[in-house]
Amino acid sequence: MCGIVGYIGQKKAAGLLIEGLKRLEYRGYDSAGLCVCGEGTLHVQKSPGRVAAIEEMAGADASLQAGTVGIAHTRWATHGAPNQVNAHPHCDDGGRIALVHNGIIDNYATLKQFLLGKGHTFTSETDTEVLVNLIGEFYEDGCQTLEEAVQRALREVNGTYGIAVVSADEPDKLVAARKGSPLIIGVGDDEYVVASDAAAILEHTANVIYLNDNEMVVVGRDGMRTMTIDNVPVTKEVQQIEWSLEEIAKGGYPHFMLKEIMEQGEVARQSLRGRLDLRDKRVLLGGLREVARHLVRTRKLIVSACGTAWHAGLVGEFLFEDLAHIPTEVEYASEFRYRNPIIEERTVFVAISQSGETADTLAALREAEEKGATALGIVNVVGSTIARETDAGVYLHAGPEIGVASTKAFTGQVIAETLIALMLGRRRFMSQPAMTGYLEALSEIPDKIERILEQSDDIRQIAEAHCERENWLFLGRGYNYPIALEGALKLKEISYIHAEGLPAAEMKHGPIALINDGMPVVFVAPRCGTYDKITGNIEEIRARKGKVIVVATEGDEEIRRYSDHVIYVPDCPVPLSPLLTVVPLQLMAYHAAVARGCNVDKPRNLAKSVTVE
Ligand code: F6R
């Protein structure tokens, strides 16, 4: 997804902007560019492809070397092909103003007609070029300052934006604004770094301010001013970013994804820290304290999310109904937002999101709030939009997730759901012995995850043995049905193998027709109430010569009779089993993708944070 970096300070801007863009590469992009303010002129370089290409071009362009103010961008195409012309920054047709933009201007066609009528010309297919020309039009038409022209233009815009703007006529100034697309201002000594993501700021400072929707900032040599786009001054608090640069780096692993899989024991420990009170047999969730009484009286939970977070939501459906006895519905956020959903009294809406910026999840949240639901967030990125727009919530504390394929965030999301379900369950009906049993079992989960991770090499061998096959099935039941879906999603998104996840019993209603000699079929079959049924399904696959890979509970020797490969996970209460069974499937997907030579951290066509529809 697109990334923005802007700089104003005493240092040379070009190198700094490029370093910032490199920090944002993990978000996924298809082109990049930068603009540095020179002596009364804007110097722009942009290119399709990697940031390295821009680095080379910038190195060879002497005009870029001196300036200390600039903006830069990584683009993930929405309007127009990923090419040099459509890459950002975009300049107005007079070449005096440059803009980088994340988001989508919905009414760009109407605005373009207006600007064409005024004699403006366009070179790209982008909505961004329309916006920069609109700013240019107002700048020429009576606005005294760049910020005034930006404000006037943004008031005409329908859609979403995070923008950073510079002008050749006011070279010691950078203007940035946001609506629906994140923007953070790093506040250093005599310098400011504007970015869509903290990763591009941390190298310079941990002091930041977060812009809210409809807010903007003007940074200059003399300091910073914040205001709304209607020019009402706003006072912003400087906050501290908690993540270190080291946390953001790969930590010695070949890929971020592997690092993030391998740190899941520690992630589970962090997510549980301070929240499991084993002495008083309680769950402590500070973020829900204010709403706890209200939550206990919940009549219905609606959980909404996208992708992997949606799979975590499906696990949540089992947890909330089973452990807390609250009827729960799980919705794709992209469907929920357009469905005119019925929200009855005492409905609680739960938005799950690693990034906290996913456009569909945010829109679903706003729809639910509009209709009166209390909204909770289960979010990883502190200070993200979803975290700020929900009434209360639980942070994952999973640390930055850089690999495009979500792994440790899933674990953090399921842990957060388990804690909420236990907290509500205990207050509604759960006995103290039952609660004690779950809390003790939960406290053992981090060590158990680490035991599974030790099997990475064995799992690699299984993955390598079957990674040439282009079709895989993943089957599970009950709590482990969502894990089958997640296993299939992980495999397809990074190895490009076609994979389907299904409830195991559904197989005989159609998908069994797919089974042929050697087709890998992964069963998620820890010991549980439907275990015997699943062994029946395994027999059906074997009879058709499929290759059976089973994730089973330690000590289940019987399962070996039915399987080509068994991966064992430690025993635990069934509601906690997804936290363990998902781990071998993440490793399987990772090793299969590496064996196939795929770019694991930057899979084709995917972006880390999907901030457009
Ligand atoms: C899959 C993956 C995506 C995200 C989805 C939601 O590995 O990463 O499916 O889970 O785009 O993203 P967040 O959790 O940031 O809302």
JSON list of C-alpha atoms in Angstrom, two decimals, residues 450-543:
[
{"chain": "A", "resi": 450, "resn": "GLU", "atom": "CA", "xyz": [7.85, -22.67, 21.22]},
{"chain": "A", "resi": 451, "resn": "ARG", "atom": "CA", "xyz": [7.89, -26.49, 21.29]},
{"chain": "A", "resi": 452, "resn": "ILE", "atom": "CA", "xyz": [6.03, -26.55, 17.98]},
{"chain": "A", "resi": 453, "resn": "LEU", "atom": "CA", "xyz": [8.46, -24.05, 16.46]},
{"chain": "A", "resi": 454, "resn": "GLU", "atom": "CA", "xyz": [11.30, -26.48, 17.18]},
{"chain": "A", "resi": 455, "resn": "GLN", "atom": "CA", "xyz": [9.79, -28.74, 14.51]},
{"chain": "A", "resi": 456, "resn": "SER", "atom": "CA", "xyz": [10.38, -26.17, 11.77]},
{"chain": "A", "resi": 457, "resn": "ASP", "atom": "CA", "xyz": [12.94, -28.40, 10.00]},
{"chain": "A", "resi": 458, "resn": "ASP", "atom": "CA", "xyz": [10.64, -31.43, 9.93]},
{"chain": "A", "resi": 459, "resn": "ILE", "atom": "CA", "xyz": [7.85, -29.29, 8.58]},
{"chain": "A", "resi": 460, "resn": "ARG", "atom": "CA", "xyz": [10.20, -27.94, 5.93]},
{"chain": "A", "resi": 461, "resn": "GLN", "atom": "CA", "xyz": [10.84, -31.48, 4.72]},
{"chain": "A", "resi": 462, "resn": "ILE", "atom": "CA", "xyz": [7.12, -32.16, 4.40]},
{"chain": "A", "resi": 463, "resn": "ALA", "atom": "CA", "xyz": [6.61, -28.86, 2.58]},
{"chain": "A", "resi": 464, "resn": "GLU", "atom": "CA", "xyz": [9.49, -29.61, 0.20]},
{"chain": "A", "resi": 465, "resn": "ALA", "atom": "CA", "xyz": [8.13, -33.07, -0.54]},
{"chain": "A", "resi": 466, "resn": "HIS", "atom": "CA", "xyz": [4.81, -31.69, -1.77]},
{"chain": "A", "resi": 467, "resn": "CYS", "atom": "CA", "xyz": [5.43, -28.10, -2.86]},
{"chain": "A", "resi": 468, "resn": "GLU", "atom": "CA", "xyz": [5.38, -29.00, -6.55]},
{"chain": "A", "resi": 469, "resn": "ARG", "atom": "CA", "xyz": [1.69, -29.86, -6.33]},
{"chain": "A", "resi": 470, "resn": "GLU", "atom": "CA", "xyz": [-0.49, -26.97, -7.49]},
{"chain": "A", "resi": 471, "resn": "ASN", "atom": "CA", "xyz": [-3.61, -27.84, -5.49]},
{"chain": "A", "resi": 472, "resn": "TRP", "atom": "CA", "xyz": [-3.91, -28.46, -1.75]},
{"chain": "A", "resi": 473, "resn": "LEU", "atom": "CA", "xyz": [-6.85, -28.91, 0.61]},
{"chain": "A", "resi": 474, "resn": "PHE", "atom": "CA", "xyz": [-6.99, -27.94, 4.28]},
{"chain": "A", "resi": 475, "resn": "LEU", "atom": "CA", "xyz": [-9.70, -29.53, 6.41]},
{"chain": "A", "resi": 476, "resn": "GLY", "atom": "CA", "xyz": [-10.71, -28.99, 10.02]},
{"chain": "A", "resi": 477, "resn": "ARG", "atom": "CA", "xyz": [-13.76, -29.03, 12.26]},
{"chain": "A", "resi": 478, "resn": "GLY", "atom": "CA", "xyz": [-15.14, -26.87, 15.05]},
{"chain": "A", "resi": 479, "resn": "TYR", "atom": "CA", "xyz": [-12.53, -24.57, 16.53]},
{"chain": "A", "resi": 480, "resn": "ASN", "atom": "CA", "xyz": [-10.07, -25.82, 13.92]},
{"chain": "A", "resi": 481, "resn": "TYR", "atom": "CA", "xyz": [-12.22, -25.15, 10.88]},
{"chain": "A", "resi": 482, "resn": "PRO", "atom": "CA", "xyz": [-11.05, -21.49, 10.81]},
{"chain": "A", "resi": 483, "resn": "ILE", "atom": "CA", "xyz": [-7.49, -22.79, 11.13]},
{"chain": "A", "resi": 484, "resn": "ALA", "atom": "CA", "xyz": [-7.99, -24.84, 7.97]},
{"chain": "A", "resi": 485, "resn": "LEU", "atom": "CA", "xyz": [-9.10, -21.63, 6.21]},
{"chain": "A", "resi": 486, "resn": "GLU", "atom": "CA", "xyz": [-6.08, -19.76, 7.56]},
{"chain": "A", "resi": 487, "resn": "GLY", "atom": "CA", "xyz": [-3.68, -22.57, 6.53]},
{"chain": "A", "resi": 488, "resn": "ALA", "atom": "CA", "xyz": [-5.04, -22.42, 2.98]},
{"chain": "A", "resi": 489, "resn": "LEU", "atom": "CA", "xyz": [-4.84, -18.61, 2.83]},
{"chain": "A", "resi": 490, "resn": "LYS", "atom": "CA", "xyz": [-1.24, -18.60, 4.08]},
{"chain": "A", "resi": 491, "resn": "LEU", "atom": "CA", "xyz": [-0.17, -21.17, 1.50]},
{"chain": "A", "resi": 492, "resn": "LYS", "atom": "CA", "xyz": [-1.83, -19.47, -1.45]},
{"chain": "A", "resi": 493, "resn": "GLU", "atom": "CA", "xyz": [-0.76, -15.92, -0.68]},
{"chain": "A", "resi": 494, "resn": "ILE", "atom": "CA", "xyz": [2.96, -16.59, -0.43]},
{"chain": "A", "resi": 495, "resn": "SER", "atom": "CA", "xyz": [3.58, -19.74, -2.51]},
{"chain": "A", "resi": 496, "resn": "TYR", "atom": "CA", "xyz": [0.90, -19.13, -5.18]},
{"chain": "A", "resi": 497, "resn": "ILE", "atom": "CA", "xyz": [-0.26, -22.72, -4.76]},
{"chain": "A", "resi": 498, "resn": "HIS", "atom": "CA", "xyz": [-4.01, -22.99, -5.09]},
{"chain": "A", "resi": 499, "resn": "ALA", "atom": "CA", "xyz": [-5.39, -24.07, -1.74]},
{"chain": "A", "resi": 500, "resn": "GLU", "atom": "CA", "xyz": [-8.85, -24.36, -0.27]},
{"chain": "A", "resi": 501, "resn": "GLY", "atom": "CA", "xyz": [-9.87, -24.59, 3.35]},
{"chain": "A", "resi": 502, "resn": "LEU", "atom": "CA", "xyz": [-13.09, -26.37, 4.28]},
{"chain": "A", "resi": 503, "resn": "PRO", "atom": "CA", "xyz": [-14.98, -27.82, 7.21]},
{"chain": "A", "resi": 504, "resn": "ALA", "atom": "CA", "xyz": [-13.88, -31.45, 6.93]},
{"chain": "A", "resi": 505, "resn": "ALA", "atom": "CA", "xyz": [-17.40, -32.87, 6.65]},
{"chain": "A", "resi": 506, "resn": "GLU", "atom": "CA", "xyz": [-18.23, -30.60, 3.71]},
{"chain": "A", "resi": 507, "resn": "MET", "atom": "CA", "xyz": [-15.69, -32.42, 1.60]},
{"chain": "A", "resi": 508, "resn": "LYS", "atom": "CA", "xyz": [-18.05, -35.19, 0.63]},
{"chain": "A", "resi": 509, "resn": "HIS", "atom": "CA", "xyz": [-20.57, -32.62, -0.67]},
{"chain": "A", "resi": 510, "resn": "GLY", "atom": "CA", "xyz": [-18.43, -31.79, -3.66]},
{"chain": "A", "resi": 511, "resn": "PRO", "atom": "CA", "xyz": [-14.73, -31.02, -3.12]},
{"chain": "A", "resi": 512, "resn": "ILE", "atom": "CA", "xyz": [-13.90, -34.73, -2.80]},
{"chain": "A", "resi": 513, "resn": "ALA", "atom": "CA", "xyz": [-14.16, -34.81, -6.59]},
{"chain": "A", "resi": 514, "resn": "LEU", "atom": "CA", "xyz": [-10.83, -32.95, -6.64]},
{"chain": "A", "resi": 515, "resn": "ILE", "atom": "CA", "xyz": [-8.85, -35.62, -4.84]},
{"chain": "A", "resi": 516, "resn": "ASN", "atom": "CA", "xyz": [-6.41, -37.45, -7.07]},
{"chain": "A", "resi": 517, "resn": "ASP", "atom": "CA", "xyz": [-3.21, -39.40, -6.74]},
{"chain": "A", "resi": 518, "resn": "GLY", "atom": "CA", "xyz": [-0.75, -37.44, -4.58]},
{"chain": "A", "resi": 519, "resn": "MET", "atom": "CA", "xyz": [-2.90, -34.37, -3.85]},
{"chain": "A", "resi": 520, "resn": "PRO", "atom": "CA", "xyz": [-1.79, -32.98, -0.47]},
{"chain": "A", "resi": 521, "resn": "VAL", "atom": "CA", "xyz": [-4.64, -32.79, 2.05]},
{"chain": "A", "resi": 522, "resn": "VAL", "atom": "CA", "xyz": [-3.85, -31.22, 5.43]},
{"chain": "A", "resi": 523, "resn": "PHE", "atom": "CA", "xyz": [-6.10, -32.22, 8.31]},
{"chain": "A", "resi": 524, "resn": "VAL", "atom": "CA", "xyz": [-6.17, -30.10, 11.45]},
{"chain": "A", "resi": 525, "resn": "ALA", "atom": "CA", "xyz": [-7.18, -32.84, 13.83]},
{"chain": "A", "resi": 526, "resn": "PRO", "atom": "CA", "xyz": [-6.21, -32.35, 17.46]},
{"chain": "A", "resi": 527, "resn": "ARG", "atom": "CA", "xyz": [-8.08, -34.48, 20.00]},
{"chain": "A", "resi": 528, "resn": "CYS", "atom": "CA", "xyz": [-11.59, -33.00, 20.33]},
{"chain": "A", "resi": 529, "resn": "GLY", "atom": "CA", "xyz": [-15.27, -34.00, 20.28]},
{"chain": "A", "resi": 530, "resn": "THR", "atom": "CA", "xyz": [-15.32, -34.61, 16.52]},
{"chain": "A", "resi": 531, "resn": "TYR", "atom": "CA", "xyz": [-11.99, -36.43, 16.34]},
{"chain": "A", "resi": 532, "resn": "ASP", "atom": "CA", "xyz": [-13.55, -39.79, 15.33]},
{"chain": "A", "resi": 533, "resn": "LYS", "atom": "CA", "xyz": [-15.50, -38.14, 12.55]},
{"chain": "A", "resi": 534, "resn": "ILE", "atom": "CA", "xyz": [-12.36, -36.56, 11.17]},
{"chain": "A", "resi": 535, "resn": "THR", "atom": "CA", "xyz": [-10.50, -39.86, 11.05]},
{"chain": "A", "resi": 536, "resn": "GLY", "atom": "CA", "xyz": [-13.39, -41.06, 8.87]},
{"chain": "A", "resi": 537, "resn": "ASN", "atom": "CA", "xyz": [-12.72, -38.14, 6.51]},
{"chain": "A", "resi": 538, "resn": "ILE", "atom": "CA", "xyz": [-9.02, -39.06, 6.46]},
{"chain": "A", "resi": 539, "resn": "GLU", "atom": "CA", "xyz": [-9.90, -42.59, 5.32]},
{"chain": "A", "resi": 540, "resn": "GLU", "atom": "CA", "xyz": [-11.94, -41.13, 2.47]},
{"chain": "A", "resi": 541, "resn": "ILE", "atom": "CA", "xyz": [-8.92, -39.18, 1.22]},
{"chain": "A", "resi": 542, "resn": "ARG", "atom": "CA", "xyz": [-6.58, -42.16, 1.53]},
{"chain": "A", "resi": 543, "resn": "ALA", "atom": "CA", "xyz": [-8.97, -44.32, -0.46]}
]
